[in-house]
CSV table of C-alpha atoms in Angstrom, one decimal:
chain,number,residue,atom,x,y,z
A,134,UNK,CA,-27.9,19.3,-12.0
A,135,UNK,CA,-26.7,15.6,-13.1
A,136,UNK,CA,-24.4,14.2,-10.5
A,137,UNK,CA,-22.2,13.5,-13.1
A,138,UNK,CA,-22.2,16.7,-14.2
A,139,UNK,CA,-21.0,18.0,-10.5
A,140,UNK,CA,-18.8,15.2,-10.1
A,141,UNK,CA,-16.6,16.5,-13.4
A,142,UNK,CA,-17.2,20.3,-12.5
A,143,UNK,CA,-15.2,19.1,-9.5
A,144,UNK,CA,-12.8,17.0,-10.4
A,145,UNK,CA,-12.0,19.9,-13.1
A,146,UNK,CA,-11.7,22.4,-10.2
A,147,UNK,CA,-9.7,20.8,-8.4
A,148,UNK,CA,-7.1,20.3,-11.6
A,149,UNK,CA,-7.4,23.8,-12.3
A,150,UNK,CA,-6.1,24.6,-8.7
A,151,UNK,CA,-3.4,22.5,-8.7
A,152,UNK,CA,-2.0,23.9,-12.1
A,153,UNK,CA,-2.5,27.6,-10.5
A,154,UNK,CA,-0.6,26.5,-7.3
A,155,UNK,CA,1.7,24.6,-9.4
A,156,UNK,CA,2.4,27.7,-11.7
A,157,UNK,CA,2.6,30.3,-8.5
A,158,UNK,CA,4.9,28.4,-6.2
A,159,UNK,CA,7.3,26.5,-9.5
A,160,UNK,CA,8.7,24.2,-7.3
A,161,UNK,CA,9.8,20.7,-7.8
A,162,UNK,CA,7.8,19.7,-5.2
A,163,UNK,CA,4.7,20.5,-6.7
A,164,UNK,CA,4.8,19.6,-10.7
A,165,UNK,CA,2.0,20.6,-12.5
A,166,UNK,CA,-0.9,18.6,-13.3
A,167,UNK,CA,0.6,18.1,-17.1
A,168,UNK,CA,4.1,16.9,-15.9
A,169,UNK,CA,2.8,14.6,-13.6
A,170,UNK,CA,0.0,13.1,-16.9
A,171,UNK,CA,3.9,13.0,-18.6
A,172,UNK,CA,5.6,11.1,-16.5
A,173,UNK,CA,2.1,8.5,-16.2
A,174,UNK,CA,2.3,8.5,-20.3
A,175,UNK,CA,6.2,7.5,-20.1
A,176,UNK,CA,6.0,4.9,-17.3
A,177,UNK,CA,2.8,3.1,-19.6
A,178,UNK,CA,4.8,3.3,-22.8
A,179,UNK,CA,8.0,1.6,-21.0
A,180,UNK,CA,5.6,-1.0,-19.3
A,181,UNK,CA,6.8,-0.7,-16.2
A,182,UNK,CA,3.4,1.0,-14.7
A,183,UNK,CA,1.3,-1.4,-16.0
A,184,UNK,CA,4.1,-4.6,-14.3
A,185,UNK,CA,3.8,-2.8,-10.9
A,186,UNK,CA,0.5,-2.2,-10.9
A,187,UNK,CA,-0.7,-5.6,-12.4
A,188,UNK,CA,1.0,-7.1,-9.6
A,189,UNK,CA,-0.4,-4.6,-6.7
A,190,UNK,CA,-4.1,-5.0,-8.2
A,191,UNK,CA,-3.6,-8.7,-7.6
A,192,UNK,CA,-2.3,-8.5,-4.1
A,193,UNK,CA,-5.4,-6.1,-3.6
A,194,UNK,CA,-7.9,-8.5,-5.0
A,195,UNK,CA,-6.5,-11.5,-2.9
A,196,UNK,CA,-6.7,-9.7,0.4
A,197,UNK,CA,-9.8,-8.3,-0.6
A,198,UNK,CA,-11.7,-11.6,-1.0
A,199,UNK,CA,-9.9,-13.5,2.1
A,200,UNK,CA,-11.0,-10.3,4.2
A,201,UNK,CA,-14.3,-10.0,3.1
A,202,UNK,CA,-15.5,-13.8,3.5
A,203,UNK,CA,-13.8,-13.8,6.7
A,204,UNK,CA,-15.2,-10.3,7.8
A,205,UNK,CA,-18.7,-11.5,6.7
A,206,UNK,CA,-18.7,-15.2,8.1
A,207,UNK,CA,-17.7,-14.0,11.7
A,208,UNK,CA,-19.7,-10.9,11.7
A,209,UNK,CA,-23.1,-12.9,10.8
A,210,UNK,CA,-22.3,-15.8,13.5
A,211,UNK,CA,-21.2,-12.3,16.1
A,212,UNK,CA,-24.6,-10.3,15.1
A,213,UNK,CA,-27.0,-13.4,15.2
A,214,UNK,CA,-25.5,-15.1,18.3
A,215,UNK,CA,-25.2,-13.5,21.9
A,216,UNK,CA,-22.3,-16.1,23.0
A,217,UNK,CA,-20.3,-15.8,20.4
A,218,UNK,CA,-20.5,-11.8,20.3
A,219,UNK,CA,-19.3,-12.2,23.9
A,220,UNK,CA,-16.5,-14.5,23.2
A,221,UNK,CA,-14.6,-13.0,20.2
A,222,UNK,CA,-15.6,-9.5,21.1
A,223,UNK,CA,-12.5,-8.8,23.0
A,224,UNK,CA,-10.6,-10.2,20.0
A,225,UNK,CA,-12.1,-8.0,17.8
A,226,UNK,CA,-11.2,-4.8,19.9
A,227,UNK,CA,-7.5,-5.2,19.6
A,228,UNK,CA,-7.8,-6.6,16.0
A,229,UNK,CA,-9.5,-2.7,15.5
A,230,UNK,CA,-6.8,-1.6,17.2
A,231,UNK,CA,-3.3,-2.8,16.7
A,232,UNK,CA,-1.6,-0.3,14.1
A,233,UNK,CA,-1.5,-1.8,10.8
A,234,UNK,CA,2.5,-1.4,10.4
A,235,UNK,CA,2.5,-3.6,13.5
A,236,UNK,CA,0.8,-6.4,11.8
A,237,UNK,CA,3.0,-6.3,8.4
A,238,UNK,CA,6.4,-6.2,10.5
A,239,UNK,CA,5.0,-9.6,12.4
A,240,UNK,CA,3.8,-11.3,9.4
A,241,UNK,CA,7.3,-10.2,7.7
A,242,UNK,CA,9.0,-11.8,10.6
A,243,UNK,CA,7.1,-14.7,11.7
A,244,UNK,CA,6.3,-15.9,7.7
A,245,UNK,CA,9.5,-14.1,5.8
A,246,UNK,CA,9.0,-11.6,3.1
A,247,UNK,CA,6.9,-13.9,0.8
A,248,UNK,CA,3.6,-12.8,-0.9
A,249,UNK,CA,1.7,-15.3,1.9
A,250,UNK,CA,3.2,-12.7,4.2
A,251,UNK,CA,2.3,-9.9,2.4
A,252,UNK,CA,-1.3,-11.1,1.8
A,253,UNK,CA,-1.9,-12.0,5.2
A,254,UNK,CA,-0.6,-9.1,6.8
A,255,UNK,CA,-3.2,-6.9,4.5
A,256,UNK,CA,-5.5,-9.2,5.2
A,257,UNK,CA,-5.7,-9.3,9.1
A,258,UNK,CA,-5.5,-4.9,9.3
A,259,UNK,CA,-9.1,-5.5,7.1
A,260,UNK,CA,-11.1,-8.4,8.4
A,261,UNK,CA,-12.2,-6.9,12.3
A,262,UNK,CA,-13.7,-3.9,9.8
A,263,UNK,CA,-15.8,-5.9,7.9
A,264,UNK,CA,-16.9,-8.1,11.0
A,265,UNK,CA,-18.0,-5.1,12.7
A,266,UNK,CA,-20.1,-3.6,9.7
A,267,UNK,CA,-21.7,-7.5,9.3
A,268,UNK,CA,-22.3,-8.0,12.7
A,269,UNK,CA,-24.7,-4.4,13.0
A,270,UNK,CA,-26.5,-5.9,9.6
A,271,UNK,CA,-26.8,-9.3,11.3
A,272,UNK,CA,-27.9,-7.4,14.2
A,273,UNK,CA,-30.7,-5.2,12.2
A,274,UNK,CA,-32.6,-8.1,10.3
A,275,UNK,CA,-36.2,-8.3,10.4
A,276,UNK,CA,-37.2,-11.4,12.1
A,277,UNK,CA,-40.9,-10.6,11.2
A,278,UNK,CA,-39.7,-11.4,7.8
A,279,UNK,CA,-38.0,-14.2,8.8
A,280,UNK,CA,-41.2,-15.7,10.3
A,281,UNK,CA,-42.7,-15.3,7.2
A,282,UNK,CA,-40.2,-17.2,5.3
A,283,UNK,CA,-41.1,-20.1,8.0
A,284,UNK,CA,-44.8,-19.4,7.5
A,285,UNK,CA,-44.2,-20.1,3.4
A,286,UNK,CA,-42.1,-23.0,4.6
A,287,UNK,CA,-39.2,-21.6,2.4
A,288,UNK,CA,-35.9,-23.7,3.3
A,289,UNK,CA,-32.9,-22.3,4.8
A,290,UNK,CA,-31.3,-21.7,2.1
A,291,UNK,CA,-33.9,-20.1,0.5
A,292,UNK,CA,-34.7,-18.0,3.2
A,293,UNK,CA,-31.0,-17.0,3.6
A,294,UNK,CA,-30.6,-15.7,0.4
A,295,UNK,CA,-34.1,-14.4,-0.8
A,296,UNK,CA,-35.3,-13.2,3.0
A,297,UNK,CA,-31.8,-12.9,5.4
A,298,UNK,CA,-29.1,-11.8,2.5
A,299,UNK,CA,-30.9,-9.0,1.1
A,300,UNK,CA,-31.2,-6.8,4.0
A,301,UNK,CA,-27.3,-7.0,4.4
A,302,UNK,CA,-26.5,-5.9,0.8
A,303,UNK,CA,-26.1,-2.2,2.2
A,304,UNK,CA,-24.1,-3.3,5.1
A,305,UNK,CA,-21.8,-5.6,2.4
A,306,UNK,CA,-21.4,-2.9,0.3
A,307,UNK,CA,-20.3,-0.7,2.6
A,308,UNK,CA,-17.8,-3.1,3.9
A,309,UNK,CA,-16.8,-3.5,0.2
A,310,UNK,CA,-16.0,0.3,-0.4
A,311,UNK,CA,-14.5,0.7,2.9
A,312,UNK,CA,-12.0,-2.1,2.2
A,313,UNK,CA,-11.2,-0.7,-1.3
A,314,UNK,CA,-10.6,2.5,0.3
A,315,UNK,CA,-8.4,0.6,3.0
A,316,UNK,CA,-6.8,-2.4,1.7
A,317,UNK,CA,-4.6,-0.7,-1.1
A,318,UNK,CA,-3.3,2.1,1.1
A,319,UNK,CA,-1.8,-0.9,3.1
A,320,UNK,CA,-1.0,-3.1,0.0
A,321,UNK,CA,1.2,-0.2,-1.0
A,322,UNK,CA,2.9,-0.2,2.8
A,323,UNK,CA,3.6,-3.8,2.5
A,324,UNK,CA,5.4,-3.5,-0.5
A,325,UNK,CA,6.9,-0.6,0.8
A,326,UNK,CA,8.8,-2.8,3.0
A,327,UNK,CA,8.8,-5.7,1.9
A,328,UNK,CA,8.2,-6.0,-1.0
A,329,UNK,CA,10.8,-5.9,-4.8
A,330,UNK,CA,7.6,-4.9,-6.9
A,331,UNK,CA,4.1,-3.4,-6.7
A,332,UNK,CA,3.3,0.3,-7.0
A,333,UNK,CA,4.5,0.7,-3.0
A,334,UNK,CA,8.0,-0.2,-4.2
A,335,UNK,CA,7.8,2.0,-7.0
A,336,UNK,CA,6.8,4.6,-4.7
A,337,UNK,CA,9.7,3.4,-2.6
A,338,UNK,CA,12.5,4.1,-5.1
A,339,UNK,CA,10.8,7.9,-6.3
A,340,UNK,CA,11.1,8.7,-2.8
A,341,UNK,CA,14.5,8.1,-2.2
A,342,UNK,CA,15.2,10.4,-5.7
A,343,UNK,CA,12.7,12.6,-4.8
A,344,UNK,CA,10.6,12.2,-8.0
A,345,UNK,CA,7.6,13.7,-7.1
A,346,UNK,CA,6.3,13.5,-10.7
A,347,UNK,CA,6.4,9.8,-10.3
A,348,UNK,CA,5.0,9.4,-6.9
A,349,UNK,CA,1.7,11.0,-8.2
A,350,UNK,CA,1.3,9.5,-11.6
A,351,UNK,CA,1.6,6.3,-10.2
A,352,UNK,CA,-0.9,7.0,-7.2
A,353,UNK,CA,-2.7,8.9,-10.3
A,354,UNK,CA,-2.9,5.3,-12.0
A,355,UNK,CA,-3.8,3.2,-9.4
A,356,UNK,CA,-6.2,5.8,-7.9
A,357,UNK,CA,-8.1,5.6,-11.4
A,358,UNK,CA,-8.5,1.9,-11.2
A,359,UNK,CA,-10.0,2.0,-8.1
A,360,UNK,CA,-12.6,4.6,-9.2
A,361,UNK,CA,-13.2,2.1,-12.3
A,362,UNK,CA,-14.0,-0.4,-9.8
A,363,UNK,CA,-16.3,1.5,-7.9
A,364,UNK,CA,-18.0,3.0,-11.6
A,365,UNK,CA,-18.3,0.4,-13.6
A,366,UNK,CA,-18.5,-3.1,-11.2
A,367,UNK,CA,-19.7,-2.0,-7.4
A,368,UNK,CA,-22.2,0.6,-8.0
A,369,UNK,CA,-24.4,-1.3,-11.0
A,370,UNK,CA,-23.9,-4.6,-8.8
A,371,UNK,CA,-25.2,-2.7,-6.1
A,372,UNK,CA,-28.1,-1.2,-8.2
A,373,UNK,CA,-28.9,-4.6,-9.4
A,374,UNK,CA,-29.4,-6.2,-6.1
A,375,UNK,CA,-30.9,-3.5,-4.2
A,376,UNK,CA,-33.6,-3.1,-7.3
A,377,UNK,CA,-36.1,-5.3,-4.9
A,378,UNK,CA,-35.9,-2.1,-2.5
A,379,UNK,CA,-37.6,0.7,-5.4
C-alpha cells in the first residue's frame, strides 16, 4: 500500500478515536475534534492565529539557522580532529545536559526579556545536538574517497563539497528534523515566560482560562506548519541531494 495512503488511514484513525473518546467522556477537557477545527477557524478569521504564529515561525527559523551552522561548524572541526574532540568534549556534555528551562531563565536574566534573549536561549538547548550528530558524520567519512579527490587533484573546495559534504547529507538532515522537532517545543517555553506574543503566550493565556479548545487548535496550527516543512521543503531537498546515492 502507498505510504501516503497509510499515512492518511492513520491520521484518520486517530481523529476518529479522539471524536469517540470525546463523545463518551463529554467533558470540557476533551472537546471534540470539530470544536477544536472551530475555534482554529475563529482565531484565523480574527487574525490573531496567524499574528502569533507569524511571529513564533520566525523565532523558530532564527534559532534554527544560528543552531545549525553552529552545530555543524563545531561538530565537523570535533569529528575530523582528535584535539579538539578532547578539548570541547566536556563542554559539550553539560551543554547535553543542562535542562533547557535552565538555560531560558539565564538568558532572561543575564540579557532581559528581549528577542536576543529569547533567540539565544533556544538556540544554546539546540546546538550540542547538532554537534553531536555532525561530529559521528565527520567521524564516518571515507577517506579512500578523499584520496581520490587528491589523486584527481580536485581542490578543497571542490573536494569538500562534491567528495566530504555528500556523505554528511543524512547526518545534516537528521540534525535538521531533530531540531524542528526540538527547537519549537522550546520556542513555545520561551514565550511562555517571557515572552507578550508567539503561540507559547497564547498558550499561556488559554491555560489560565482553561480553554482547552484553544490550546489545541493552536498546537493544531503550528503542528501543521511543521509537517508542511517537512512535506514540501526537507524531504524533496533531501531527495534531490541524496539522488547521487540511487
Amino acid at each position: 500500500m502507498n505510504q501516503r495512503y497509510v499515512r492518511v488511514l492513520v491520521l484518520g484513525g486517530f481523529l476518529l478515536v479522539w471524536q469517540l473518546l470525546a463523545l463518551l467522556l463529554a467533558s470540557r477537557s476533551l472537546p471534540s475534534p470539530l470544536a477544536v477545527l472551530e475555534t482554529l477557524w475563529q482565531q484565523l478569521v480574527n487574525g490573531e492565529l496567524l499574528f502569533h504564529l507569524g511571529i513564533t515561525l520566525l523565532r523558530v527559523i532564527v534559532s534554527f539557522t544560528l543552531a545549525m551552522l553552529v552545530g555543524v561548524a563545531i561538530g565537523i572541526l570535533m569529528g575530523s580532529r582528535k584535539a579538539w574532540d578532547n578539548a570541547l568534549d566536556v563542554l559539550l556534555i553539560l551543554g547535553l545536559n543542562i535542562p533547557a528551562l535552565v538555560t531560558i531563565i539565564l538568558c532572561y536574566i543575564w540579557l532581559g526579556l528581549g528577542e536576543t534573549a529569547a533567540v539565544l536561549a533556544v538556540a544554546l538547548n539546540k546546538i550540542p545536538m547538532v554537534i553531536v550528530t555532525l561530529r559521528e558524520g565527520a567521524r564516518a567519512i571515507d577517506h579512500d574517497l578523499l584520496q581520490v579527490a587528491q589523486v584527481y587533484r580536485l581542490s578543497r573546495w571542490q573536494t569538500f563539497r562534491s567528495v566530504y559534504l555528500p556523505q554528511l547529507y543524512p547526518y545534516l538532515f537528521g540534525a535538521a528534523r531533530n531540531g524542528l522537532a526540538l527547537i519549537w517545543k522550546i520556542v513555545l517555553v520561551v514565550e511562555l515566560l517571557g515572552r507578550s506574543n508567539g503561540v507559547g503566550f497564547q498558550l499561556g493565556n488559554y491555560f489560565h482560562f482553561f480553554d482547552i479548545s484553544g490550546i489545541l487548535a493552536y498546537t493544531l496550527a503550528f503542528a501543521l506548519i511543521v509537517l508542511a516543512l517537512e512535506a514540501l521543503l526537507l524531504r524533496p531537498l533531501e531527495r534531490h541531494l541524496n539522488r547521487w546515492r540511487t
